[in-house]
Coordinates of C-alpha atoms and ligand atoms in Angstrom, one line a residue:
M182 CA 0.0 0.0 0.0
N183 CA 1.4 3.4 -0.9
F184 CA 0.5 5.8 1.8
D185 CA 1.3 9.3 1.0
Y186 CA 1.5 11.1 4.4
L187 CA 2.8 10.4 7.8
L188 CA 0.7 11.8 10.6
V189 CA 2.8 12.6 13.7
R190 CA 1.2 13.2 17.0
L191 CA 3.2 15.3 19.5
G192 CA 3.4 14.7 23.2
E193 CA -0.2 15.3 24.4
L194 CA 0.6 16.1 28.1
T195 CA 2.8 19.1 27.2
L196 CA 0.3 20.6 24.8
K197 CA -1.7 22.5 27.3
G198 CA -1.4 26.2 28.1
R199 CA 1.0 28.9 27.0
N200 CA 3.9 26.6 26.1
R201 CA 2.0 24.9 23.3
G202 CA 3.1 27.2 20.5
K203 CA 6.7 27.1 21.6
F204 CA 6.6 23.3 21.9
E205 CA 5.1 22.9 18.5
S206 CA 7.5 25.1 16.6
L207 CA 10.5 23.5 18.5
M208 CA 9.2 20.0 17.5
L209 CA 8.7 21.0 13.9
G210 CA 12.3 22.1 13.8
K211 CA 13.5 18.8 15.4
I212 CA 11.5 16.7 13.0
K213 CA 12.9 18.6 10.0
Q214 CA 16.4 18.3 11.3
A215 CA 16.1 14.5 11.8
L216 CA 14.7 14.2 8.3
A217 CA 17.1 16.6 6.6
Q218 CA 18.3 13.8 4.2
Y219 CA 14.8 13.8 2.6
P220 CA 14.5 17.3 1.0
E221 CA 11.4 16.2 -0.9
L222 CA 9.2 16.1 2.2
T223 CA 6.8 18.9 2.9
Y224 CA 5.3 19.7 6.3
E225 CA 2.2 21.1 7.8
S226 CA 1.6 21.5 11.5
A227 CA -1.8 21.9 13.2
F228 CA -3.1 21.4 16.7
G229 CA -0.4 19.1 18.2
R230 CA 0.1 17.2 14.9
V231 CA 2.5 17.4 12.0
Y232 CA 1.4 16.1 8.6
I233 CA 4.4 15.1 6.5
K234 CA 3.8 14.7 2.8
L235 CA 6.1 12.1 1.4
N236 CA 6.2 13.3 -2.2
G237 CA 7.8 10.0 -3.2
A238 CA 10.2 9.5 -0.3
D239 CA 10.4 5.9 1.3
G240 CA 7.7 6.1 3.9
T241 CA 8.9 3.1 5.9
R242 CA 12.4 4.6 6.3
V243 CA 11.1 8.1 7.2
L244 CA 8.8 6.5 9.8
S245 CA 11.6 4.5 11.3
R246 CA 13.8 7.7 11.6
L247 CA 10.9 9.4 13.3
T248 CA 10.6 6.8 16.0
D249 CA 13.9 8.1 17.4
V250 CA 12.8 11.7 17.7
F251 CA 12.0 12.8 21.2
G252 CA 8.6 14.5 21.9
I253 CA 6.7 12.4 19.4
W254 CA 3.9 10.3 20.8
T255 CA 2.7 8.3 17.9
I256 CA 3.0 8.1 14.1
S257 CA 0.6 6.8 11.5
P258 CA 1.1 6.2 7.8
V259 CA -2.0 7.7 6.2
V260 CA -3.7 8.1 2.9
K261 CA -5.2 11.5 2.2
T262 CA -8.4 11.9 0.1
K263 CA -10.7 14.7 -0.9
H264 CA -14.0 15.3 0.8
D265 CA -15.7 12.8 -1.5
L266 CA -17.5 9.7 -0.3
E267 CA -16.4 7.5 -3.2
D268 CA -12.7 8.6 -2.8
I269 CA -12.9 7.9 0.9
R270 CA -14.5 4.5 0.4
K271 CA -11.8 3.5 -2.1
A272 CA -9.0 4.6 0.2
A273 CA -10.6 2.8 3.2
L274 CA -10.7 -0.4 1.2
A275 CA -7.2 -0.1 0.0
V276 CA -5.9 0.6 3.5
M277 CA -7.7 -2.5 4.8
D278 CA -6.5 -4.7 1.9
A279 CA -2.9 -3.7 2.6
H280 CA -3.0 -4.6 6.3
R281 CA -0.8 -7.5 7.3
P282 CA -1.5 -9.9 8.8
V283 CA -4.9 -10.1 7.0
P284 CA -7.4 -9.4 9.7
S285 CA -10.7 -11.2 10.3
T286 CA -12.4 -8.5 12.4
F287 CA -12.4 -4.7 12.3
K288 CA -14.2 -1.7 13.5
M289 CA -14.6 1.8 12.1
S290 CA -13.8 4.9 14.1
V291 CA -14.6 8.3 12.6
K292 CA -13.5 11.7 13.8
R293 CA -15.2 14.6 12.2
A294 CA -13.0 17.6 13.2
W295 CA -14.3 19.7 10.3
K296 CA -18.0 20.2 10.8
G297 CA -18.5 21.4 7.2
F298 CA -18.4 17.8 6.0
P299 CA -22.0 16.8 5.0
H300 CA -22.2 13.4 6.8
D301 CA -21.8 13.1 10.6
S302 CA -19.6 10.4 12.2
M303 CA -22.3 7.9 12.6
E304 CA -23.3 8.1 9.0
M305 CA -19.7 7.9 7.8
N306 CA -19.2 4.9 10.0
H307 CA -22.0 3.2 8.2
L308 CA -21.4 4.4 4.7
V309 CA -17.7 3.5 4.7
G310 CA -17.9 0.4 7.0
A311 CA -20.6 -1.2 4.8
H312 CA -18.6 -0.6 1.7
V313 CA -15.5 -2.3 3.2
L314 CA -17.7 -5.3 4.4
R315 CA -19.3 -5.7 1.0
N316 CA -15.9 -5.9 -0.6
S317 CA -14.1 -8.1 1.9
P318 CA -16.1 -11.4 2.3
S319 CA -14.0 -12.8 5.2
L320 CA -14.2 -9.7 7.3
R321 CA -16.6 -9.2 10.3
V322 CA -17.2 -6.2 12.5
D323 CA -16.2 -6.6 16.2
V324 CA -16.6 -3.4 18.2
R325 CA -15.1 -4.8 21.4
E326 CA -11.9 -6.4 20.4
P327 CA -11.3 -5.7 16.7
E328 CA -8.0 -6.8 15.2
V329 CA -7.9 -3.6 13.2
E330 CA -9.4 -0.2 13.8
L331 CA -10.0 1.6 10.6
R332 CA -9.9 5.3 11.3
L333 CA -11.2 8.3 9.3
D334 CA -10.0 11.7 10.4
I335 CA -12.1 14.3 8.7
Q336 CA -10.2 17.6 8.6
H337 CA -10.7 20.8 6.7
Q338 CA -7.8 20.2 4.4
G339 CA -8.9 16.6 3.6
V340 CA -9.7 13.2 5.0
F341 CA -7.0 11.0 6.4
V342 CA -7.5 7.2 6.3
Y343 CA -5.4 4.8 8.3
C344 CA -5.3 1.9 10.6
T345 CA -1.7 1.7 12.0
V346 CA -0.5 3.7 15.0
V347 CA 3.2 3.3 15.8
P348 CA 4.5 4.4 19.2
G349 CA 7.1 7.2 19.2
A350 CA 9.9 7.8 21.6
G351 CA 7.8 10.1 23.8
G352 CA 9.4 12.7 26.1
F353 CA 10.2 16.3 25.3
P354 CA 12.0 17.9 22.4
L355 CA 15.7 17.8 22.9
G356 CA 17.1 20.9 24.7
M357 CA 13.7 22.1 25.9
N358 CA 14.7 21.4 29.5
G359 CA 18.2 22.8 29.4
K360 CA 21.6 21.1 29.4
A361 CA 23.3 18.5 31.6
M362 CA 26.8 16.8 31.8
L363 CA 26.7 13.0 31.4
L364 CA 29.4 10.9 33.0
L365 CA 29.9 8.4 30.2
S366 CA 31.9 5.2 30.9
G367 CA 32.2 2.4 28.5
G368 CA 29.6 0.3 30.3
I369 CA 26.0 -0.6 29.6
D370 CA 24.4 1.9 32.0
S371 CA 25.7 5.3 31.3
P372 CA 24.7 5.5 27.6
V373 CA 21.2 4.5 28.6
A374 CA 21.2 7.2 31.3
G375 CA 22.3 9.7 28.6
W376 CA 19.5 8.6 26.3
T377 CA 16.9 8.8 29.1
A378 CA 18.1 12.3 30.0
M379 CA 17.9 13.4 26.3
R380 CA 14.4 11.9 26.1
K381 CA 13.4 14.2 29.0
G382 CA 14.4 17.2 26.9
L383 CA 18.0 17.6 28.2
E384 CA 20.7 18.5 25.8
I385 CA 23.8 16.6 27.0
E386 CA 27.6 16.9 26.8
A387 CA 29.5 13.9 27.9
V388 CA 32.6 13.5 30.0
H389 CA 34.8 10.4 30.1
F390 CA 37.8 9.7 32.4
H391 CA 40.6 7.6 31.0
S392 CA 43.8 6.4 32.5
Y393 CA 45.9 6.2 29.4
P394 CA 48.3 4.4 29.0
F395 CA 47.0 2.0 31.7
T396 CA 43.8 1.9 29.8
S397 CA 44.0 1.2 26.1
Q398 CA 43.2 3.4 23.1
Q399 CA 40.4 0.9 22.3
A400 CA 38.8 1.7 25.6
T401 CA 38.6 5.4 24.6
D402 CA 37.5 4.5 21.0
K403 CA 34.6 2.5 22.5
V404 CA 33.4 5.6 24.4
V405 CA 33.8 7.7 21.3
A406 CA 31.6 5.2 19.5
L407 CA 29.0 5.3 22.2
A408 CA 28.9 9.1 22.1
Q409 CA 28.6 8.9 18.3
R410 CA 25.5 6.6 18.8
L411 CA 24.0 9.1 21.3
A412 CA 24.6 11.8 18.7
H413 CA 22.1 9.9 16.5
Y414 CA 19.5 11.1 18.9
G415 CA 21.1 14.4 19.9
G416 CA 22.4 15.6 16.6
R417 CA 25.8 16.7 18.0
I418 CA 27.4 15.8 21.3
K419 CA 30.5 17.2 22.8
L420 CA 32.7 14.6 24.5
H421 CA 35.3 15.7 27.0
L422 CA 38.1 13.2 27.5
V423 CA 39.8 13.8 30.9
P424 CA 43.3 12.4 31.7
F425 CA 42.7 10.7 35.1
T426 CA 45.9 8.7 35.5
E427 CA 47.8 11.0 37.9
L428 CA 44.8 11.6 40.1
Q429 CA 44.1 7.9 40.2
T430 CA 47.7 7.1 41.0
L431 CA 47.7 9.6 43.9
L432 CA 44.5 8.1 45.3
A433 CA 45.8 4.6 44.9
Q434 CA 48.9 5.5 46.9
Q435 CA 46.8 6.3 50.0
K436 CA 46.7 2.5 50.8
Q437 CA 42.9 2.7 51.5
D438 CA 42.0 0.0 49.0
H439 CA 38.4 -0.4 50.1
L440 CA 37.8 3.3 49.6
I441 CA 39.5 3.8 46.3
I442 CA 36.4 3.6 44.2
T443 CA 34.6 6.1 46.5
L444 CA 37.6 8.5 46.3
M445 CA 37.8 8.2 42.5
R446 CA 34.1 8.8 42.0
R447 CA 34.3 11.9 44.2
S448 CA 37.1 13.3 42.2
M449 CA 35.3 12.5 38.9
L450 CA 32.3 14.5 40.2
R451 CA 34.4 17.4 41.1
I452 CA 36.0 17.5 37.6
A453 CA 32.6 16.9 35.9
E454 CA 31.1 19.8 37.8
R455 CA 33.8 22.2 36.7
L456 CA 33.3 21.2 33.1
A457 CA 29.6 21.5 33.6
E458 CA 29.9 25.0 34.9
R459 CA 32.2 25.9 32.0
S460 CA 29.6 24.9 29.5
G461 CA 26.5 26.1 31.2
A462 CA 25.1 22.6 32.2
L463 CA 22.9 22.7 35.2
A464 CA 23.1 19.0 36.3
L465 CA 25.2 15.9 36.3
V466 CA 23.9 12.6 35.0
T467 CA 25.3 9.2 35.9
G468 CA 24.3 5.6 35.2
D469 CA 24.1 4.6 38.8
S470 CA 21.5 1.9 39.6
L471 CA 20.7 1.2 43.2
G472 CA 22.5 -1.8 44.6
Q473 CA 24.2 -2.8 41.4
V474 CA 27.7 -2.7 42.7
A475 CA 29.5 -1.5 45.9
S476 CA 29.7 2.1 44.7
Q477 CA 25.9 2.2 44.1
T478 CA 24.6 1.3 47.5
L479 CA 22.7 4.0 49.3
G480 CA 25.6 4.5 51.6
S481 CA 28.1 4.9 48.8
M482 CA 25.8 7.1 46.8
N483 CA 25.4 9.3 49.8
V484 CA 29.2 9.7 50.4
I485 CA 30.0 10.1 46.7
G486 CA 27.1 12.4 45.8
R487 CA 28.0 14.9 48.5
T488 CA 30.9 16.3 46.5
A489 CA 28.5 17.7 43.9
S490 CA 26.6 20.9 44.4
L491 CA 24.8 20.7 41.0
P492 CA 21.8 18.4 41.0
L493 CA 23.0 14.8 40.4
L494 CA 20.5 13.0 38.2
R495 CA 20.5 9.2 38.2
P496 CA 17.8 8.2 35.8
L497 CA 18.4 4.5 36.2
V498 CA 18.5 4.4 39.9
M499 CA 15.3 2.4 40.3
M500 CA 15.6 0.2 37.2
D501 CA 16.6 -3.4 37.0
K502 CA 19.6 -4.5 35.0
L503 CA 17.3 -6.3 32.5
E504 CA 15.3 -3.2 31.8
I505 CA 18.4 -1.3 31.3
I506 CA 19.8 -3.9 28.9
R507 CA 16.5 -3.9 27.0
I508 CA 16.8 -0.1 26.5
S509 CA 20.4 -0.3 25.5
E510 CA 19.5 -2.9 22.8
R511 CA 16.7 -0.7 21.6
I512 CA 18.8 2.4 21.3
G513 CA 21.8 0.6 19.7
T514 CA 24.5 1.0 22.4
Y515 CA 24.5 -2.6 23.8
E516 CA 26.8 -4.2 21.2
T517 CA 29.4 -1.5 21.8
S518 CA 29.0 -1.5 25.6
I519 CA 29.8 -5.2 25.9
L520 CA 33.2 -4.9 24.1
P521 CA 35.7 -6.1 26.7
Y522 CA 38.0 -3.2 27.1
E523 CA 39.2 -2.1 30.6
D524 CA 37.7 1.0 32.2
C525 CA 39.9 3.2 34.4
C526 CA 38.0 2.0 37.5
T527 CA 38.2 -1.7 36.7
L528 CA 42.0 -1.4 36.9
F529 CA 41.8 -0.6 40.6
V530 CA 38.9 -2.6 41.7
P531 CA 39.8 -3.8 45.2
K532 CA 38.8 -7.3 46.6
S533 CA 36.4 -5.8 49.0
P534 CA 35.2 -2.3 48.1
A535 CA 33.3 -0.4 50.8
T536 CA 29.6 -0.7 50.5
N537 CA 29.1 1.7 53.4
P538 CA 32.0 4.1 53.3
N539 CA 32.5 6.5 56.2
L540 CA 32.1 10.1 55.1
R541 CA 34.5 11.4 57.8
V542 CA 37.2 9.0 56.9
V543 CA 36.9 9.8 53.2
E544 CA 36.9 13.5 53.9
G545 CA 39.9 13.1 56.2
I546 CA 41.9 11.4 53.4
E547 CA 41.0 14.2 51.0
H548 CA 41.8 16.8 53.5
A549 CA 45.2 15.3 54.2
L550 CA 46.0 15.4 50.5
G551 CA 45.1 19.1 50.5
E552 CA 46.5 21.2 47.7
Q553 CA 47.9 18.3 46.0
L554 CA 44.4 16.9 45.3
E555 CA 43.2 20.3 44.2
R556 CA 46.2 20.8 41.9
L557 CA 45.6 17.4 40.2
V558 CA 41.9 18.2 39.8
A559 CA 42.8 21.5 38.1
E560 CA 45.4 19.8 35.9
A561 CA 42.9 17.2 34.8
V562 CA 40.4 19.9 33.8
A563 CA 43.1 21.8 32.0
G564 CA 44.3 18.7 30.2
T565 CA 40.9 17.8 29.0
E566 CA 40.5 17.2 25.3
T567 CA 37.1 17.9 23.7
V568 CA 35.8 16.2 20.5
V569 CA 32.5 16.9 18.9
M570 CA 30.6 13.8 17.8
T571 CA 28.0 13.8 15.1
P572 CA 26.0 10.7 13.9
Q573 CA 28.6 10.4 11.1
G574 CA 31.7 10.5 13.4
K575 CA 34.1 13.1 14.8
E576 CA 33.5 16.6 13.6
E577 CA 36.7 18.0 12.2
E578 CA 38.0 20.8 14.4
K579 CA 37.7 24.1 12.7
R580 CA 41.0 25.8 13.6
P581 CA 41.0 29.5 13.1
T582 CA 43.3 30.3 10.2
A583 CA 46.3 32.4 11.2
A584 CA 46.2 36.1 10.2
P585 CA 48.9 36.9 7.6
E586 CA 51.0 39.0 10.0
D587 CA 51.1 36.0 12.4
R588 CA 52.8 33.8 10.0
W589 CA 56.5 33.5 10.7
F590 CA 57.5 31.8 7.5
Ligands
ATP224 P1 28.3 1.8 33.5 O1 27.7 0.6 32.7 O2 27.6 3.1 33.1 O3 29.8 1.9 33.4 P2 28.5 0.5 35.9 O4 27.4 -0.3 36.4 O5 29.6 -0.2 35.3 O6 27.9 1.6 34.9 P3 30.2 2.0 37.6 O7 31.2 1.6 36.7 O8 30.3 1.8 39.0 O9 28.8 1.4 37.1 O10 29.9 3.5 37.3 C1 28.8 4.2 37.8 C2 28.6 5.5 37.0 O11 29.8 6.4 37.2 C3 28.6 5.2 35.6 O12 27.3 4.9 35.1 C4 29.1 6.5 35.0 O13 28.0 7.5 34.9 C5 30.1 7.0 36.0 N1 31.5 6.5 35.6 C6 32.1 5.4 35.9 N2 33.3 5.3 35.3 C7 33.4 6.4 34.5 C8 34.4 6.9 33.6 N3 35.6 6.3 33.4 N4 34.2 8.0 32.9 C9 33.0 8.7 33.1 N5 32.0 8.3 33.9 C10 32.2 7.2 34.7
MG225 MG1 31.4 0.9 34.5

């Protein structure tokens, strides 16, 4: 069946009140951006919906791309007809005929938004439903549990006929709720946390701590690949790569094996917070999930979290690992996350990490390190390299070209 339009329904809950206009125009921009590779599409937006005319583009591919755009509730491939009963009947039959698997029951559902149309919903229900039944011998009506619901949406600009409703990603348009800094490791959880944050309308930048040369180049490449995948949803993501080796070595020298992860995480938060402030991010996001490992018990989260003064968002905190894995498969990060390269923290994992670290002891160690700790934190921030990831890969740095008088050759 060649449908000619996609009907996109925007997040309903956010459509009330004064923000509606802003939300709708922001969404239209995001949709156009996601579909930039299809210049033939044309758009029309009305009352929480966007009608996309395909003009020959591959509807299945366009639809699939739209399921990744945040702020979209549902999407339907539709056929548009004139306000003409025979045209509507023809389209209705074609839509039903094209449905797979072939249904044995259906019901009609008519919405007459444009009151200028001569037949009311009840009449249309009958006029079109009877036509479909007459021409489909094995089809019956079942109003309670139909296999297919054949819908007519009568609008001023035409009648839309369809029976498929595909769920969208939901959430808010990206960036509508500000910016946050994601602590991105190479594991399964933090990319999912990043996607969840973006779905809630947060633009993200990512920060990764590496202990090169103790951790390999592949470990960093893996994080770069994860950030690239997140850029599929976010368009463009800055990834800050922080050299963590010296700090980690200093912390390891304190001979407090069971507290090393706690100490490392606190330093990571300090650095992430400085980077966040530099780029105007108002929150930190991590992939912590309650009880998953020693550093994610309530006791550990308490002692670690106290270092941050920005809000610390942990979108996965109440989720089970299986739920997290399911999302990571859906968003396309799982295969990369399970590649076996060492993370900076796994290098130093002690035999028995503290599950309930003592805040005073931890603060005492940091206090004793004094300026040395502060200096290494500042050096790590200063030594941070930033790459910009797009869905296609690293964005080449645009170096300012030197003015002629600056040239020494
Ligand atoms: P993940 O799968 O995200 O690595 P995890 O279950 O392995 O999570 P941890 O390794 O204990 O958990 O890390 C908890 C959180 O701390 C991570 O989700 C991430 O947000 C942050 N984090 C850990 N290591 C790093 C790192 N090297 N760089 C940036 N953030 C990190
Ligand atoms: Mg990890």
